[in-house]
PDB file of C-alpha atoms in Angstrom:
ATOM      1  CA  UNK A 313     151.396  70.619 143.938  1.00  0.00           C
ATOM      2  CA  UNK A 314     148.255  72.644 144.727  1.00  0.00           C
ATOM      3  CA  UNK A 315     147.821  74.562 147.958  1.00  0.00           C
ATOM      4  CA  UNK A 316     145.028  72.213 149.010  1.00  0.00           C
ATOM      5  CA  UNK A 317     147.185  69.130 148.353  1.00  0.00           C
ATOM      6  CA  UNK A 318     150.087  70.660 150.280  1.00  0.00           C
ATOM      7  CA  UNK A 319     147.728  71.410 153.166  1.00  0.00           C
ATOM      8  CA  UNK A 320     146.429  67.851 153.283  1.00  0.00           C
ATOM      9  CA  UNK A 321     149.999  66.507 153.090  1.00  0.00           C
ATOM     10  CA  UNK A 322     150.994  68.704 156.031  1.00  0.00           C
ATOM     11  CA  UNK A 323     148.023  67.443 158.055  1.00  0.00           C
ATOM     12  CA  UNK A 324     148.894  63.807 157.292  1.00  0.00           C
ATOM     13  CA  UNK A 325     152.490  64.410 158.440  1.00  0.00           C
ATOM     14  CA  UNK A 326     151.139  66.125 161.553  1.00  0.00           C
ATOM     15  CA  UNK A 327     148.827  63.203 162.310  1.00  0.00           C
ATOM     16  CA  UNK A 328     151.759  60.782 162.123  1.00  0.00           C
ATOM     17  CA  UNK A 329     153.860  62.995 164.421  1.00  0.00           C
ATOM     18  CA  UNK A 330     150.961  63.100 166.898  1.00  0.00           C
ATOM     19  CA  UNK A 331     150.384  59.333 166.723  1.00  0.00           C
ATOM     20  CA  UNK A 332     154.101  58.701 167.358  1.00  0.00           C
ATOM     21  CA  UNK A 333     154.031  61.065 170.362  1.00  0.00           C
ATOM     22  CA  UNK A 334     150.997  59.421 171.953  1.00  0.00           C
ATOM     23  CA  UNK A 335     152.279  55.924 171.135  1.00  0.00           C
ATOM     24  CA  UNK A 336     155.507  56.654 172.994  1.00  0.00           C
ATOM     25  CA  UNK A 337     153.633  58.201 175.919  1.00  0.00           C
ATOM     26  CA  UNK A 338     151.408  55.109 175.958  1.00  0.00           C
ATOM     27  CA  UNK A 339     154.285  52.615 176.191  1.00  0.00           C
ATOM     28  CA  UNK A 340     156.312  54.628 178.731  1.00  0.00           C
ATOM     29  CA  UNK A 341     155.078  52.342 181.553  1.00  0.00           C
ATOM     30  CA  UNK A 342     157.341  49.669 180.029  1.00  0.00           C
ATOM     31  CA  UNK A 343     160.305  52.015 180.435  1.00  0.00           C
ATOM     32  CA  UNK A 344     159.567  52.913 184.067  1.00  0.00           C
ATOM     33  CA  UNK A 345     158.771  49.278 184.862  1.00  0.00           C
ATOM     34  CA  UNK A 346     162.256  48.315 183.634  1.00  0.00           C
ATOM     35  CA  UNK A 347     163.612  50.747 186.247  1.00  0.00           C
ATOM     36  CA  UNK A 348     161.601  49.198 189.078  1.00  0.00           C
ATOM     37  CA  UNK A 349     164.796  48.522 191.067  1.00  0.00           C
ATOM     38  CA  UNK A 350     165.359  52.281 191.312  1.00  0.00           C
ATOM     39  CA  UNK A 351     163.363  54.352 193.849  1.00  0.00           C
ATOM     40  CA  UNK A 352     160.802  56.636 192.119  1.00  0.00           C
ATOM     41  CA  UNK A 353     162.398  59.766 193.594  1.00  0.00           C
ATOM     42  CA  UNK A 354     165.747  58.887 192.064  1.00  0.00           C
ATOM     43  CA  UNK A 355     164.120  58.124 188.687  1.00  0.00           C
ATOM     44  CA  UNK A 356     162.390  61.513 188.846  1.00  0.00           C
ATOM     45  CA  UNK A 357     165.651  63.312 189.678  1.00  0.00           C
ATOM     46  CA  UNK A 358     167.421  61.694 186.724  1.00  0.00           C
ATOM     47  CA  UNK A 359     164.436  62.408 184.456  1.00  0.00           C
ATOM     48  CA  UNK A 360     164.641  66.103 185.326  1.00  0.00           C
ATOM     49  CA  UNK A 361     168.429  66.320 184.976  1.00  0.00           C
ATOM     50  CA  UNK A 362     168.775  64.423 181.684  1.00  0.00           C
ATOM     51  CA  UNK A 363     165.712  66.134 180.195  1.00  0.00           C
ATOM     52  CA  UNK A 364     167.374  69.476 180.886  1.00  0.00           C
ATOM     53  CA  UNK A 365     170.631  68.342 179.275  1.00  0.00           C
ATOM     54  CA  UNK A 366     168.872  66.885 176.228  1.00  0.00           C
ATOM     55  CA  UNK A 367     166.649  69.898 175.484  1.00  0.00           C
ATOM     56  CA  UNK A 368     169.546  72.326 176.035  1.00  0.00           C
ATOM     57  CA  UNK A 369     171.559  70.431 173.403  1.00  0.00           C
ATOM     58  CA  UNK A 370     168.587  70.709 171.023  1.00  0.00           C
ATOM     59  CA  UNK A 371     168.221  74.455 171.653  1.00  0.00           C
ATOM     60  CA  UNK A 372     171.935  75.066 171.102  1.00  0.00           C
ATOM     61  CA  UNK A 373     171.958  72.908 167.957  1.00  0.00           C
ATOM     62  CA  UNK A 374     168.923  74.779 166.556  1.00  0.00           C
ATOM     63  CA  UNK A 375     170.371  78.172 167.454  1.00  0.00           C
ATOM     64  CA  UNK A 376     167.396  79.063 169.651  1.00  0.00           C
ATOM     65  CA  UNK A 377     169.206  79.621 172.938  1.00  0.00           C
ATOM     66  CA  UNK A 378     168.806  83.408 172.628  1.00  0.00           C
ATOM     67  CA  UNK A 379     165.013  83.011 172.956  1.00  0.00           C
ATOM     68  CA  UNK A 380     165.473  81.671 176.500  1.00  0.00           C
ATOM     69  CA  UNK A 381     166.837  85.013 177.731  1.00  0.00           C
ATOM     70  CA  UNK A 382     163.921  86.836 176.123  1.00  0.00           C
ATOM     71  CA  UNK A 383     161.392  84.557 177.836  1.00  0.00           C
ATOM     72  CA  UNK A 384     163.069  84.973 181.230  1.00  0.00           C
ATOM     73  CA  UNK A 385     163.077  88.767 180.947  1.00  0.00           C
ATOM     74  CA  UNK A 386     159.344  88.707 181.745  1.00  0.00           C
ATOM     75  CA  UNK A 387     158.578  88.368 185.472  1.00  0.00           C
ATOM     76  CA  UNK A 388     155.203  86.681 184.885  1.00  0.00           C
ATOM     77  CA  UNK A 389     156.909  84.119 182.676  1.00  0.00           C
ATOM     78  CA  UNK A 390     159.418  83.296 185.413  1.00  0.00           C
ATOM     79  CA  UNK A 391     156.663  82.695 187.978  1.00  0.00           C
ATOM     80  CA  UNK A 392     154.610  80.618 185.539  1.00  0.00           C
ATOM     81  CA  UNK A 393     157.582  78.515 184.428  1.00  0.00           C
ATOM     82  CA  UNK A 394     158.626  77.853 188.025  1.00  0.00           C
ATOM     83  CA  UNK A 395     155.057  76.783 188.887  1.00  0.00           C
ATOM     84  CA  UNK A 396     154.945  74.661 185.729  1.00  0.00           C
ATOM     85  CA  UNK A 397     158.176  72.938 186.745  1.00  0.00           C
ATOM     86  CA  UNK A 398     156.753  72.021 190.142  1.00  0.00           C
ATOM     87  CA  UNK A 399     153.476  70.760 188.671  1.00  0.00           C
ATOM     88  CA  UNK A 400     155.047  68.615 185.951  1.00  0.00           C
ATOM     89  CA  UNK A 401     157.538  67.201 188.473  1.00  0.00           C
ATOM     90  CA  UNK A 402     154.646  66.195 190.741  1.00  0.00           C
ATOM     91  CA  UNK A 403     152.896  64.640 187.747  1.00  0.00           C
ATOM     92  CA  UNK A 404     156.008  62.710 186.649  1.00  0.00           C
ATOM     93  CA  UNK A 405     156.661  61.414 190.167  1.00  0.00           C
ATOM     94  CA  UNK A 406     153.059  60.283 190.639  1.00  0.00           C
ATOM     95  CA  UNK A 407     153.081  58.445 187.314  1.00  0.00           C
ATOM     96  CA  UNK A 408     156.440  56.729 187.923  1.00  0.00           C
ATOM     97  CA  UNK A 409     155.320  55.714 191.420  1.00  0.00           C
ATOM     98  CA  UNK A 410     151.989  54.418 190.093  1.00  0.00           C
ATOM     99  CA  UNK A 411     153.626  52.302 187.386  1.00  0.00           C
ATOM    100  CA  UNK A 412     156.106  50.739 189.790  1.00  0.00           C
ATOM    101  CA  UNK A 413     153.393  50.210 192.419  1.00  0.00           C
ATOM    102  CA  UNK A 414     151.234  48.178 189.992  1.00  0.00           C
ATOM    103  CA  UNK A 415     148.657  50.944 189.517  1.00  0.00           C
ATOM    104  CA  UNK A 416     148.912  51.460 185.762  1.00  0.00           C
ATOM    105  CA  UNK A 417     145.148  51.009 185.327  1.00  0.00           C
ATOM    106  CA  UNK A 418     144.440  53.807 187.793  1.00  0.00           C
ATOM    107  CA  UNK A 419     147.087  55.975 186.126  1.00  0.00           C
ATOM    108  CA  UNK A 420     145.416  55.473 182.737  1.00  0.00           C
ATOM    109  CA  UNK A 421     142.116  56.518 184.343  1.00  0.00           C
ATOM    110  CA  UNK A 422     143.784  59.800 185.295  1.00  0.00           C
ATOM    111  CA  UNK A 423     144.696  60.592 181.701  1.00  0.00           C
ATOM    112  CA  UNK A 424     141.196  59.734 180.515  1.00  0.00           C
ATOM    113  CA  UNK A 425     139.833  62.202 183.080  1.00  0.00           C
ATOM    114  CA  UNK A 426     142.394  64.911 182.287  1.00  0.00           C
ATOM    115  CA  UNK A 427     140.783  66.386 179.129  1.00  0.00           C
ATOM    116  CA  UNK A 428     137.454  66.743 180.917  1.00  0.00           C
ATOM    117  CA  UNK A 429     139.171  68.316 183.945  1.00  0.00           C
ATOM    118  CA  UNK A 430     140.864  70.720 181.518  1.00  0.00           C
ATOM    119  CA  UNK A 431     137.426  71.669 180.187  1.00  0.00           C
ATOM    120  CA  UNK A 432     136.304  72.388 183.767  1.00  0.00           C
ATOM    121  CA  UNK A 433     139.350  74.617 184.308  1.00  0.00           C
ATOM    122  CA  UNK A 434     138.516  76.490 181.125  1.00  0.00           C
ATOM    123  CA  UNK A 435     134.987  77.112 182.356  1.00  0.00           C
ATOM    124  CA  UNK A 436     135.908  78.064 185.925  1.00  0.00           C
ATOM    125  CA  UNK A 437     139.233  79.870 185.517  1.00  0.00           C
ATOM    126  CA  UNK A 438     139.296  81.195 181.962  1.00  0.00           C
ATOM    127  CA  UNK A 439     135.527  81.874 181.944  1.00  0.00           C
ATOM    128  CA  UNK A 440     135.060  80.043 178.669  1.00  0.00           C
ATOM    129  CA  UNK A 441     131.545  79.406 177.409  1.00  0.00           C
ATOM    130  CA  UNK A 442     129.918  76.145 178.429  1.00  0.00           C
ATOM    131  CA  UNK A 443     127.133  74.181 176.791  1.00  0.00           C
ATOM    132  CA  UNK A 444     124.773  71.390 177.780  1.00  0.00           C
ATOM    133  CA  UNK A 445     126.993  68.556 176.507  1.00  0.00           C
ATOM    134  CA  UNK A 446     130.081  69.870 178.295  1.00  0.00           C
ATOM    135  CA  UNK A 447     128.195  69.852 181.581  1.00  0.00           C
ATOM    136  CA  UNK A 448     126.743  66.372 180.926  1.00  0.00           C
ATOM    137  CA  UNK A 449     130.207  65.025 179.996  1.00  0.00           C
ATOM    138  CA  UNK A 450     131.778  66.415 183.168  1.00  0.00           C
ATOM    139  CA  UNK A 451     128.992  65.007 185.371  1.00  0.00           C
ATOM    140  CA  UNK A 452     129.296  61.560 183.749  1.00  0.00           C
ATOM    141  CA  UNK A 453     133.069  61.526 184.307  1.00  0.00           C
ATOM    142  CA  UNK A 454     132.587  62.636 187.928  1.00  0.00           C
ATOM    143  CA  UNK A 455     130.070  59.819 188.442  1.00  0.00           C
ATOM    144  CA  UNK A 456     132.557  57.369 186.913  1.00  0.00           C
ATOM    145  CA  UNK A 457     135.201  58.384 189.472  1.00  0.00           C
ATOM    146  CA  UNK A 458     132.599  58.160 192.261  1.00  0.00           C
ATOM    147  CA  UNK A 459     131.830  54.547 191.265  1.00  0.00           C
ATOM    148  CA  UNK A 460     135.417  53.497 192.049  1.00  0.00           C
ATOM    149  CA  UNK A 461     135.458  55.549 195.236  1.00  0.00           C
ATOM    150  CA  UNK A 462     132.277  53.840 196.478  1.00  0.00           C
ATOM    151  CA  UNK A 463     133.447  50.369 195.391  1.00  0.00           C
ATOM    152  CA  UNK A 464     136.808  50.567 197.153  1.00  0.00           C
ATOM    153  CA  UNK A 465     135.837  52.910 199.977  1.00  0.00           C
ATOM    154  CA  UNK A 466     138.533  55.389 199.004  1.00  0.00           C
ATOM    155  CA  UNK A 467     139.078  58.069 196.396  1.00  0.00           C
ATOM    156  CA  UNK A 468     141.224  56.978 193.380  1.00  0.00           C
ATOM    157  CA  UNK A 469     143.784  59.601 194.349  1.00  0.00           C
ATOM    158  CA  UNK A 470     146.439  58.509 191.842  1.00  0.00           C
ATOM    159  CA  UNK A 471     144.071  59.118 188.918  1.00  0.00           C
ATOM    160  CA  UNK A 472     142.824  62.410 190.349  1.00  0.00           C
ATOM    161  CA  UNK A 473     146.328  63.657 191.210  1.00  0.00           C
ATOM    162  CA  UNK A 474     147.541  62.894 187.676  1.00  0.00           C
ATOM    163  CA  UNK A 475     144.526  64.629 186.130  1.00  0.00           C
ATOM    164  CA  UNK A 476     144.753  67.676 188.418  1.00  0.00           C
ATOM    165  CA  UNK A 477     148.524  68.218 188.159  1.00  0.00           C
ATOM    166  CA  UNK A 478     148.559  67.805 184.365  1.00  0.00           C
ATOM    167  CA  UNK A 479     145.416  69.918 183.971  1.00  0.00           C
ATOM    168  CA  UNK A 480     146.879  72.746 186.072  1.00  0.00           C
ATOM    169  CA  UNK A 481     150.170  72.369 184.184  1.00  0.00           C
ATOM    170  CA  UNK A 482     148.272  72.827 180.915  1.00  0.00           C
ATOM    171  CA  UNK A 483     146.550  75.916 182.330  1.00  0.00           C
ATOM    172  CA  UNK A 484     149.888  77.429 183.342  1.00  0.00           C
ATOM    173  CA  UNK A 485     151.320  76.649 179.889  1.00  0.00           C
ATOM    174  CA  UNK A 486     148.343  78.380 178.265  1.00  0.00           C
ATOM    175  CA  UNK A 487     148.746  81.481 180.422  1.00  0.00           C
ATOM    176  CA  UNK A 488     152.524  81.698 179.945  1.00  0.00           C
ATOM    177  CA  UNK A 489     152.352  80.786 176.222  1.00  0.00           C
ATOM    178  CA  UNK A 490     155.970  79.667 175.752  1.00  0.00           C
ATOM    179  CA  UNK A 491     157.191  77.234 173.073  1.00  0.00           C
ATOM    180  CA  UNK A 492     156.992  73.653 174.402  1.00  0.00           C
ATOM    181  CA  UNK A 493     160.705  72.800 174.143  1.00  0.00           C
ATOM    182  CA  UNK A 494     161.853  76.129 175.567  1.00  0.00           C
ATOM    183  CA  UNK A 495     159.236  75.710 178.284  1.00  0.00           C
ATOM    184  CA  UNK A 496     160.515  72.224 179.140  1.00  0.00           C
ATOM    185  CA  UNK A 497     164.112  73.508 179.240  1.00  0.00           C
ATOM    186  CA  UNK A 498     163.207  76.295 181.660  1.00  0.00           C
ATOM    187  CA  UNK A 499     160.846  74.186 183.781  1.00  0.00           C
ATOM    188  CA  UNK A 500     163.498  71.529 184.283  1.00  0.00           C
ATOM    189  CA  UNK A 501     166.105  74.249 184.865  1.00  0.00           C
ATOM    190  CA  UNK A 502     164.078  75.653 187.787  1.00  0.00           C
ATOM    191  CA  UNK A 503     163.668  72.256 189.491  1.00  0.00           C
ATOM    192  CA  UNK A 504     167.097  70.859 188.486  1.00  0.00           C
ATOM    193  CA  UNK A 505     168.875  72.205 191.631  1.00  0.00           C
ATOM    194  CA  UNK A 506     166.511  70.143 193.820  1.00  0.00           C
ATOM    195  CA  UNK A 507     167.095  67.082 191.639  1.00  0.00           C
ATOM    196  CA  UNK A 508     170.880  67.509 191.723  1.00  0.00           C
ATOM    197  CA  UNK A 509     170.902  67.979 195.502  1.00  0.00           C
ATOM    198  CA  UNK A 510     168.915  64.756 195.893  1.00  0.00           C
ATOM    199  CA  UNK A 511     171.245  62.852 193.547  1.00  0.00           C
ATOM    200  CA  UNK A 512     174.258  64.202 195.449  1.00  0.00           C
ATOM    201  CA  UNK A 513     172.649  63.116 198.728  1.00  0.00           C
ATOM    202  CA  UNK A 514     172.033  59.501 197.609  1.00  0.00           C
ATOM    203  CA  UNK A 515     175.547  59.363 196.143  1.00  0.00           C
ATOM    204  CA  UNK A 516     177.143  60.505 199.405  1.00  0.00           C
ATOM    205  CA  UNK A 517     174.976  58.066 201.374  1.00  0.00           C
ATOM    206  CA  UNK A 518     176.136  55.275 199.068  1.00  0.00           C
ATOM    207  CA  UNK A 519     172.608  54.334 197.990  1.00  0.00           C
ATOM    208  CA  UNK A 520     172.674  55.747 194.458  1.00  0.00           C
ATOM    209  CA  UNK A 521     171.446  53.395 191.721  1.00  0.00           C
ATOM    210  CA  UNK A 522     173.356  55.251 189.007  1.00  0.00           C
ATOM    211  CA  UNK A 523     176.444  53.222 188.078  1.00  0.00           C
ATOM    212  CA  UNK A 524     175.940  50.691 190.878  1.00  0.00           C
ATOM    213  CA  UNK A 525     173.177  48.279 189.803  1.00  0.00           C
ATOM    214  CA  UNK A 526     174.025  47.589 186.166  1.00  0.00           C
ATOM    215  CA  UNK A 527     175.113  49.369 182.998  1.00  0.00           C
ATOM    216  CA  UNK A 528     171.620  48.885 181.579  1.00  0.00           C
ATOM    217  CA  UNK A 529     170.014  50.735 184.506  1.00  0.00           C
ATOM    218  CA  UNK A 530     172.596  53.526 184.253  1.00  0.00           C
ATOM    219  CA  UNK A 531     171.993  54.052 180.535  1.00  0.00           C
ATOM    220  CA  UNK A 532     168.218  53.885 181.021  1.00  0.00           C
ATOM    221  CA  UNK A 533     168.378  56.572 183.705  1.00  0.00           C
ATOM    222  CA  UNK A 534     170.322  58.754 181.273  1.00  0.00           C
ATOM    223  CA  UNK A 535     167.841  57.901 178.519  1.00  0.00           C
ATOM    224  CA  UNK A 536     164.945  59.165 180.638  1.00  0.00           C
ATOM    225  CA  UNK A 537     165.661  62.621 179.247  1.00  0.00           C
ATOM    226  CA  UNK A 538     165.240  61.434 175.659  1.00  0.00           C
ATOM    227  CA  UNK A 539     162.114  59.432 176.584  1.00  0.00           C
ATOM    228  CA  UNK A 540     160.664  62.617 178.069  1.00  0.00           C
ATOM    229  CA  UNK A 541     161.607  65.166 175.409  1.00  0.00           C
ATOM    230  CA  UNK A 542     161.230  63.125 172.203  1.00  0.00           C
ATOM    231  CA  UNK A 543     157.418  62.679 172.324  1.00  0.00           C
ATOM    232  CA  UNK A 544     157.131  66.347 173.288  1.00  0.00           C
ATOM    233  CA  UNK A 545     159.076  67.302 170.152  1.00  0.00           C
ATOM    234  CA  UNK A 546     156.841  65.070 168.015  1.00  0.00           C
ATOM    235  CA  UNK A 547     153.724  66.475 169.665  1.00  0.00           C
ATOM    236  CA  UNK A 548     154.880  70.049 169.007  1.00  0.00           C
ATOM    237  CA  UNK A 549     155.390  69.213 165.321  1.00  0.00           C
ATOM    238  CA  UNK A 550     151.979  67.567 165.168  1.00  0.00           C
ATOM    239  CA  UNK A 551     150.176  70.399 166.950  1.00  0.00           C
ATOM    240  CA  UNK A 552     151.506  72.904 164.416  1.00  0.00           C
ATOM    241  CA  UNK A 553     149.901  70.992 161.526  1.00  0.00           C
ATOM    242  CA  UNK A 554     146.795  69.308 162.925  1.00  0.00           C
ATOM    243  CA  UNK A 555     143.484  70.852 164.086  1.00  0.00           C
ATOM    244  CA  UNK A 556     142.852  70.360 167.801  1.00  0.00           C
ATOM    245  CA  UNK A 557     139.683  68.461 166.938  1.00  0.00           C
ATOM    246  CA  UNK A 558     141.867  65.672 165.524  1.00  0.00           C
ATOM    247  CA  UNK A 559     144.352  65.848 168.416  1.00  0.00           C
ATOM    248  CA  UNK A 560     141.369  65.468 170.737  1.00  0.00           C
ATOM    249  CA  UNK A 561     140.783  61.987 169.319  1.00  0.00           C
ATOM    250  CA  UNK A 562     144.429  60.950 169.069  1.00  0.00           C
ATOM    251  CA  UNK A 563     145.210  61.874 172.691  1.00  0.00           C
ATOM    252  CA  UNK A 564     143.155  58.929 173.980  1.00  0.00           C
ATOM    253  CA  UNK A 565     145.597  56.558 172.289  1.00  0.00           C
ATOM    254  CA  UNK A 566     148.064  56.998 175.161  1.00  0.00           C
ATOM    255  CA  UNK A 567     145.850  56.026 178.154  1.00  0.00           C
ATOM    256  CA  UNK A 568     144.274  53.250 176.045  1.00  0.00           C
ATOM    257  CA  UNK A 569     147.698  51.662 175.480  1.00  0.00           C
ATOM    258  CA  UNK A 570     148.565  52.089 179.164  1.00  0.00           C
ATOM    259  CA  UNK A 571     145.250  50.500 180.179  1.00  0.00           C
ATOM    260  CA  UNK A 572     145.930  47.565 177.836  1.00  0.00           C
ATOM    261  CA  UNK A 573     149.418  47.113 179.338  1.00  0.00           C
ATOM    262  CA  UNK A 574     148.086  47.306 182.886  1.00  0.00           C
ATOM    263  CA  UNK A 575     145.386  44.699 182.361  1.00  0.00           C
ATOM    264  CA  UNK A 576     146.959  42.246 179.909  1.00  0.00           C
ATOM    265  CA  UNK A 577     150.714  42.542 180.494  1.00  0.00           C
ATOM    266  CA  UNK A 578     151.026  43.566 184.146  1.00  0.00           C
ATOM    267  CA  UNK A 579     147.926  41.532 185.143  1.00  0.00           C
ATOM    268  CA  UNK A 580     146.380  44.276 187.254  1.00  0.00           C
ATOM    269  CA  UNK A 581     142.746  43.703 188.321  1.00  0.00           C
ATOM    270  CA  UNK A 582     139.995  45.106 186.101  1.00  0.00           C
ATOM    271  CA  UNK A 583     136.754  44.514 187.978  1.00  0.00           C
ATOM    272  CA  UNK A 584     133.105  45.203 187.181  1.00  0.00           C
ATOM    273  CA  UNK A 585     133.509  48.511 189.021  1.00  0.00           C
ATOM    274  CA  UNK A 586     136.386  49.407 186.683  1.00  0.00           C
ATOM    275  CA  UNK A 587     134.264  48.477 183.659  1.00  0.00           C
ATOM    276  CA  UNK A 588     131.393  50.706 184.861  1.00  0.00           C
ATOM    277  CA  UNK A 589     133.726  53.559 185.808  1.00  0.00           C
ATOM    278  CA  UNK A 590     135.715  53.501 182.580  1.00  0.00           C
ATOM    279  CA  UNK A 591     132.487  53.001 180.599  1.00  0.00           C
ATOM    280  CA  UNK A 592     130.998  56.198 182.037  1.00  0.00           C
ATOM    281  CA  UNK A 593     134.194  58.126 181.344  1.00  0.00           C
ATOM    282  CA  UNK A 594     134.413  56.765 177.777  1.00  0.00           C
ATOM    283  CA  UNK A 595     130.784  57.801 177.263  1.00  0.00           C
ATOM    284  CA  UNK A 596     131.595  61.275 178.618  1.00  0.00           C
ATOM    285  CA  UNK A 597     134.553  61.557 176.230  1.00  0.00           C
ATOM    286  CA  UNK A 598     132.427  60.417 173.278  1.00  0.00           C
ATOM    287  CA  UNK A 599     129.658  62.911 174.078  1.00  0.00           C
ATOM    288  CA  UNK A 600     132.136  65.733 174.464  1.00  0.00           C
ATOM    289  CA  UNK A 601     134.099  64.877 171.298  1.00  0.00           C
ATOM    290  CA  UNK A 602     131.104  64.418 169.017  1.00  0.00           C
ATOM    291  CA  UNK A 603     129.250  67.473 170.311  1.00  0.00           C
ATOM    292  CA  UNK A 604     132.044  69.899 169.421  1.00  0.00           C
ATOM    293  CA  UNK A 605     131.136  72.430 166.731  1.00  0.00           C
ATOM    294  CA  UNK A 606     132.802  71.659 163.381  1.00  0.00           C
ATOM    295  CA  UNK A 607     133.614  67.973 163.356  1.00  0.00           C
ATOM    296  CA  UNK A 608     137.014  66.551 162.481  1.00  0.00           C
ATOM    297  CA  UNK A 609     136.665  66.293 158.693  1.00  0.00           C
ATOM    298  CA  UNK A 610     134.992  69.688 158.458  1.00  0.00           C
ATOM    299  CA  UNK A 611     137.888  71.332 160.250  1.00  0.00           C
ATOM    300  CA  UNK A 612     140.427  69.564 158.112  1.00  0.00           C
ATOM    301  CA  UNK A 613     138.968  71.077 154.946  1.00  0.00           C
ATOM    302  CA  UNK A 614     138.321  74.449 156.571  1.00  0.00           C
ATOM    303  CA  UNK A 615     142.044  74.612 157.291  1.00  0.00           C
ATOM    304  CA  UNK A 616     142.853  74.617 153.554  1.00  0.00           C
TER     305      UNK A 616
END
């Protein structure tokens, strides 16, 4: 097999890994909805605890546990990982709460906004170069959010909180530059004591859902760790093989699925204001994606 053929094969495998990751992220509302009987804080605590257990098993199985000590030997890494743990916990809680409060549509809006917010962080914090289309895209997305704020007389805080927490989390990850699975293990490790204290508290108070509602709920709470780490593993495999230009397109699969679930399965309202708001944000995404230097196919062949 030629080098070019091997390269294309690797990219195809990477695309499938990425699609699987974003598909699973897109249908996660179904998982959290099935846990609607459980308070969001308790779901979050179990998600943190079982994610930690699951990724630690993976690290031990792969013989990569020694890398953890090396990462923690750097003081800047420890601060960044701790901050990352707090940010991703806030993001997880907001998303779980939104799903179980019938705000999946607004949550999907947040993940449409996120890439454009990430661009803004790159410009403002990392001093990356901007161009005309980046600025136009950001202004269009901002106007799209303003449409909903004006229509409902309040800021769509769920969408903005999801975009901001995940955007800042991505910034921290970029600055710390730690492997995704090791990063998740350490981030959950830093916030796990808080999660365990909360779980101990609800157990002592006799209001714990774990083992008291049904076996299905108990196993699903334990499975939250797998549901969290598995798409991250697939994404990591995809990111190693696929140009970011392609990932930039695939990433919109997740909020699109969530939006579809919110409107057609959960019967959440999708008004004319939503259509205008989402339309402006979709236009912003399209302008940003198609204005990037070196389009998708070009980058695929440049990678060979």
